[in-house]
mmCIF file with all atom_site columns, C-alpha atoms in Angstrom:
data_model
loop_
_atom_site.group_PDB
_atom_site.id
_atom_site.type_symbol
_atom_site.label_atom_id
_atom_site.label_alt_id
_atom_site.label_comp_id
_atom_site.label_asym_id
_atom_site.label_entity_id
_atom_site.label_seq_id
_atom_site.pdbx_PDB_ins_code
_atom_site.Cartn_x
_atom_site.Cartn_y
_atom_site.Cartn_z
_atom_site.occupancy
_atom_site.B_iso_or_equiv
_atom_site.pdbx_formal_charge
_atom_site.auth_seq_id
_atom_site.auth_comp_id
_atom_site.auth_asym_id
_atom_site.auth_atom_id
_atom_site.pdbx_PDB_model_num
ATOM 1   C CA . MET A 1 1   ? 15.472 -134.647 -26.750 1.00 52.00 ? 1   MET A CA 1
ATOM 2   C CA . THR A 1 2   ? 13.023 -137.403 -25.991 1.00 55.00 ? 2   THR A CA 1
ATOM 3   C CA . GLY A 1 3   ? 9.736  -138.748 -27.219 1.00 55.00 ? 3   GLY A CA 1
ATOM 4   C CA . ARG A 1 4   ? 8.022  -137.281 -30.210 1.00 50.00 ? 4   ARG A CA 1
ATOM 5   C CA . HIS A 1 5   ? 10.532 -134.460 -30.708 1.00 48.00 ? 5   HIS A CA 1
ATOM 6   C CA . ALA A 1 6   ? 13.430 -136.903 -31.008 1.00 48.00 ? 6   ALA A CA 1
ATOM 7   C CA . ALA A 1 7   ? 11.596 -138.890 -33.685 1.00 47.00 ? 7   ALA A CA 1
ATOM 8   C CA . VAL A 1 8   ? 10.916 -135.725 -35.677 1.00 44.00 ? 8   VAL A CA 1
ATOM 9   C CA . SER A 1 9   ? 14.567 -134.732 -35.382 1.00 47.00 ? 9   SER A CA 1
ATOM 10  C CA . VAL A 1 10  ? 15.740 -138.126 -36.674 1.00 47.00 ? 10  VAL A CA 1
ATOM 11  C CA . ARG A 1 11  ? 13.377 -137.927 -39.642 1.00 48.00 ? 11  ARG A CA 1
ATOM 12  C CA . ARG A 1 12  ? 14.729 -134.500 -40.537 1.00 48.00 ? 12  ARG A CA 1
ATOM 13  C CA . GLU A 1 13  ? 18.311 -135.791 -40.443 1.00 49.00 ? 13  GLU A CA 1
ATOM 14  C CA . GLN A 1 14  ? 17.599 -138.612 -42.862 1.00 47.00 ? 14  GLN A CA 1
ATOM 15  C CA . SER A 1 15  ? 19.013 -137.941 -46.271 1.00 47.00 ? 15  SER A CA 1
ATOM 16  C CA . ALA A 1 16  ? 16.969 -138.311 -49.431 1.00 49.00 ? 16  ALA A CA 1
ATOM 17  C CA . THR A 1 17  ? 17.940 -141.008 -51.893 1.00 51.00 ? 17  THR A CA 1
ATOM 18  C CA . ARG A 1 18  ? 16.800 -141.941 -55.372 1.00 53.00 ? 18  ARG A CA 1
ATOM 19  C CA . GLY A 1 19  ? 13.055 -142.052 -55.849 1.00 63.00 ? 19  GLY A CA 1
ATOM 20  C CA . GLY A 1 20  ? 12.380 -139.752 -52.905 1.00 70.00 ? 20  GLY A CA 1
ATOM 21  C CA . ARG A 1 21  ? 12.931 -142.579 -50.402 1.00 79.00 ? 21  ARG A CA 1
ATOM 22  C CA . MET A 1 22  ? 14.677 -141.809 -47.150 1.00 86.00 ? 22  MET A CA 1
ATOM 23  C CA . ASP A 1 23  ? 17.924 -143.542 -46.171 1.00 90.00 ? 23  ASP A CA 1
ATOM 24  C CA . PRO A 1 24  ? 17.931 -144.485 -42.458 1.00 96.00 ? 24  PRO A CA 1
ATOM 25  C CA . VAL A 1 25  ? 20.413 -142.709 -40.190 1.00 97.00 ? 25  VAL A CA 1
ATOM 26  C CA . ARG A 1 26  ? 22.715 -144.673 -37.854 1.00 98.00 ? 26  ARG A CA 1
ATOM 27  C CA . THR A 1 27  ? 25.416 -143.648 -35.374 1.00 98.00 ? 27  THR A CA 1
ATOM 28  C CA . CYS A 1 28  ? 29.015 -144.762 -35.871 1.00 98.00 ? 28  CYS A CA 1
ATOM 29  C CA . VAL A 1 29  ? 30.266 -146.485 -32.701 1.00 98.00 ? 29  VAL A CA 1
ATOM 30  C CA . GLY A 1 30  ? 33.788 -145.261 -33.445 1.00 97.00 ? 30  GLY A CA 1
ATOM 31  C CA . CYS A 1 31  ? 33.334 -141.504 -33.820 1.00 98.00 ? 31  CYS A CA 1
ATOM 32  C CA . ARG A 1 32  ? 29.706 -141.176 -32.593 1.00 98.00 ? 32  ARG A CA 1
ATOM 33  C CA . ALA A 1 33  ? 28.797 -139.191 -35.731 1.00 98.00 ? 33  ALA A CA 1
ATOM 34  C CA . ARG A 1 34  ? 25.444 -139.770 -37.387 1.00 98.00 ? 34  ARG A CA 1
ATOM 35  C CA . ALA A 1 35  ? 25.531 -140.922 -41.000 1.00 98.00 ? 35  ALA A CA 1
ATOM 36  C CA . SER A 1 36  ? 23.311 -142.612 -43.534 1.00 97.00 ? 36  SER A CA 1
ATOM 37  C CA . ARG A 1 37  ? 23.118 -146.371 -43.212 1.00 96.00 ? 37  ARG A CA 1
ATOM 38  C CA . SER A 1 38  ? 24.572 -146.818 -46.694 1.00 95.00 ? 38  SER A CA 1
ATOM 39  C CA . SER A 1 39  ? 27.807 -145.057 -45.697 1.00 96.00 ? 39  SER A CA 1
ATOM 40  C CA . LEU A 1 40  ? 28.449 -147.275 -42.647 1.00 97.00 ? 40  LEU A CA 1
ATOM 41  C CA . LEU A 1 41  ? 29.574 -150.874 -42.171 1.00 96.00 ? 41  LEU A CA 1
ATOM 42  C CA . ARG A 1 42  ? 27.427 -153.147 -40.008 1.00 97.00 ? 42  ARG A CA 1
ATOM 43  C CA . VAL A 1 43  ? 29.277 -155.465 -37.625 1.00 97.00 ? 43  VAL A CA 1
ATOM 44  C CA . VAL A 1 44  ? 27.741 -158.469 -35.839 1.00 97.00 ? 44  VAL A CA 1
ATOM 45  C CA . VAL A 1 45  ? 28.843 -161.187 -33.417 1.00 96.00 ? 45  VAL A CA 1
ATOM 46  C CA . ARG A 1 46  ? 28.772 -164.820 -34.529 1.00 94.00 ? 46  ARG A CA 1
ATOM 47  C CA . ASP A 1 47  ? 29.965 -167.375 -31.955 1.00 92.00 ? 47  ASP A CA 1
ATOM 48  C CA . GLY A 1 48  ? 31.917 -164.734 -30.048 1.00 92.00 ? 48  GLY A CA 1
ATOM 49  C CA . VAL A 1 49  ? 33.696 -163.460 -33.169 1.00 94.00 ? 49  VAL A CA 1
ATOM 50  C CA . LEU A 1 50  ? 33.218 -159.902 -34.445 1.00 95.00 ? 50  LEU A CA 1
ATOM 51  C CA . ILE A 1 51  ? 32.575 -160.030 -38.195 1.00 93.00 ? 51  ILE A CA 1
ATOM 52  C CA . PRO A 1 52  ? 31.595 -157.437 -40.809 1.00 94.00 ? 52  PRO A CA 1
ATOM 53  C CA . ASP A 1 53  ? 28.116 -157.756 -42.319 1.00 95.00 ? 53  ASP A CA 1
ATOM 54  C CA . GLU A 1 54  ? 28.680 -155.955 -45.613 1.00 93.00 ? 54  GLU A CA 1
ATOM 55  C CA . LYS A 1 55  ? 25.180 -156.653 -46.961 1.00 95.00 ? 55  LYS A CA 1
ATOM 56  C CA . ALA A 1 56  ? 23.533 -155.872 -43.582 1.00 95.00 ? 56  ALA A CA 1
ATOM 57  C CA . VAL A 1 57  ? 21.465 -159.063 -43.684 1.00 97.00 ? 57  VAL A CA 1
ATOM 58  C CA . LEU A 1 58  ? 22.901 -161.276 -40.930 1.00 97.00 ? 58  LEU A CA 1
ATOM 59  C CA . PRO A 1 59  ? 20.578 -161.947 -37.995 1.00 96.00 ? 59  PRO A CA 1
ATOM 60  C CA . GLY A 1 60  ? 21.025 -160.418 -34.578 1.00 95.00 ? 60  GLY A CA 1
ATOM 61  C CA . ARG A 1 61  ? 22.012 -157.088 -33.129 1.00 96.00 ? 61  ARG A CA 1
ATOM 62  C CA . GLY A 1 62  ? 24.423 -155.064 -35.218 1.00 97.00 ? 62  GLY A CA 1
ATOM 63  C CA . ALA A 1 63  ? 26.747 -152.144 -34.568 1.00 98.00 ? 63  ALA A CA 1
ATOM 64  C CA . TRP A 1 64  ? 27.462 -149.537 -37.237 1.00 98.00 ? 64  TRP A CA 1
ATOM 65  C CA . VAL A 1 65  ? 30.886 -148.043 -37.924 1.00 97.00 ? 65  VAL A CA 1
ATOM 66  C CA . HIS A 1 66  ? 32.567 -146.020 -40.662 1.00 97.00 ? 66  HIS A CA 1
ATOM 67  C CA . ASP A 1 67  ? 34.858 -148.292 -42.669 1.00 93.00 ? 67  ASP A CA 1
ATOM 68  C CA . THR A 1 68  ? 37.935 -146.211 -41.836 1.00 93.00 ? 68  THR A CA 1
ATOM 69  C CA . PRO A 1 69  ? 41.010 -147.100 -39.775 1.00 91.00 ? 69  PRO A CA 1
ATOM 70  C CA . GLU A 1 70  ? 40.300 -144.287 -37.298 1.00 94.00 ? 70  GLU A CA 1
ATOM 71  C CA . CYS A 1 71  ? 36.708 -145.282 -36.526 1.00 96.00 ? 71  CYS A CA 1
ATOM 72  C CA . ILE A 1 72  ? 37.382 -149.010 -36.300 1.00 94.00 ? 72  ILE A CA 1
ATOM 73  C CA . ASP A 1 73  ? 40.432 -148.446 -34.071 1.00 93.00 ? 73  ASP A CA 1
ATOM 74  C CA . ASN A 1 74  ? 38.475 -146.029 -31.850 1.00 96.00 ? 74  ASN A CA 1
ATOM 75  C CA . ALA A 1 75  ? 35.622 -148.501 -31.484 1.00 96.00 ? 75  ALA A CA 1
ATOM 76  C CA . LEU A 1 76  ? 38.002 -151.339 -30.597 1.00 93.00 ? 76  LEU A CA 1
ATOM 77  C CA . ARG A 1 77  ? 40.006 -149.215 -28.152 1.00 95.00 ? 77  ARG A CA 1
ATOM 78  C CA . ARG A 1 78  ? 36.876 -147.888 -26.407 1.00 95.00 ? 78  ARG A CA 1
ATOM 79  C CA . ARG A 1 79  ? 35.225 -151.351 -26.356 1.00 93.00 ? 79  ARG A CA 1
ATOM 80  C CA . ALA A 1 80  ? 32.278 -149.756 -28.149 1.00 96.00 ? 80  ALA A CA 1
ATOM 81  C CA . PHE A 1 81  ? 31.418 -152.970 -30.012 1.00 96.00 ? 81  PHE A CA 1
ATOM 82  C CA . VAL A 1 82  ? 30.944 -154.846 -26.714 1.00 94.00 ? 82  VAL A CA 1
ATOM 83  C CA . ARG A 1 83  ? 28.539 -152.184 -25.449 1.00 95.00 ? 83  ARG A CA 1
ATOM 84  C CA . ALA A 1 84  ? 26.654 -151.696 -28.715 1.00 96.00 ? 84  ALA A CA 1
ATOM 85  C CA . LEU A 1 85  ? 26.213 -155.417 -29.319 1.00 96.00 ? 85  LEU A CA 1
ATOM 86  C CA . ARG A 1 86  ? 25.320 -156.064 -25.664 1.00 95.00 ? 86  ARG A CA 1
ATOM 87  C CA . VAL A 1 87  ? 27.590 -159.048 -25.233 1.00 92.00 ? 87  VAL A CA 1
ATOM 88  C CA . SER A 1 88  ? 29.106 -160.172 -21.979 1.00 87.00 ? 88  SER A CA 1
ATOM 89  C CA . GLY A 1 89  ? 32.719 -161.184 -21.926 1.00 83.00 ? 89  GLY A CA 1
ATOM 90  C CA . PRO A 1 90  ? 35.490 -160.592 -24.434 1.00 85.00 ? 90  PRO A CA 1
ATOM 91  C CA . LEU A 1 91  ? 35.030 -160.551 -28.207 1.00 89.00 ? 91  LEU A CA 1
ATOM 92  C CA . ASP A 1 92  ? 37.414 -162.037 -30.748 1.00 90.00 ? 92  ASP A CA 1
ATOM 93  C CA . THR A 1 93  ? 38.266 -158.943 -32.810 1.00 89.00 ? 93  THR A CA 1
ATOM 94  C CA . GLN A 1 94  ? 41.067 -160.496 -34.857 1.00 88.00 ? 94  GLN A CA 1
ATOM 95  C CA . THR A 1 95  ? 38.798 -161.167 -37.838 1.00 85.00 ? 95  THR A CA 1
ATOM 96  C CA . ILE A 1 96  ? 37.704 -157.564 -38.267 1.00 85.00 ? 96  ILE A CA 1
ATOM 97  C CA . GLN A 1 97  ? 41.231 -156.291 -37.583 1.00 82.00 ? 97  GLN A CA 1
ATOM 98  C CA . HIS A 1 98  ? 42.660 -158.652 -40.211 1.00 81.00 ? 98  HIS A CA 1
ATOM 99  C CA . ILE A 1 99  ? 40.052 -157.729 -42.839 1.00 77.00 ? 99  ILE A CA 1
ATOM 100 C CA . HIS A 1 100 ? 40.512 -154.052 -42.078 1.00 73.00 ? 100 HIS A CA 1
ATOM 101 C CA . GLN A 1 101 ? 44.328 -154.220 -42.366 1.00 76.00 ? 101 GLN A CA 1
ATOM 102 C CA . ARG A 1 102 ? 44.076 -156.140 -45.633 1.00 75.00 ? 102 ARG A CA 1
ATOM 103 C CA . ASN A 1 103 ? 41.664 -153.592 -47.166 1.00 70.00 ? 103 ASN A CA 1
ATOM 104 C CA . GLY A 1 104 ? 43.228 -150.424 -46.010 1.00 62.00 ? 104 GLY A CA 1
#
């Protein structure tokens, strides 16, 4: 689907939240499933280091992933963060791996 039809489809997939406002839909880079933005974790690159952006306010391009061991491991294994964040060269993923292991 492209063009206008794709935009209509995305709007239909957005889930309603309090007050009738729509919650944006993002795609998890780990499992490729679409989910509401509020149910995903945003990840950004700062100085070559992959870090979680829990409040989704850090500047720059972000990648969205479910905060589960399966999705984070899939994204790391498939190098999905490198592609989604459009960085050249290797990323330091130890920070996100350490935080993820500590939390779950």
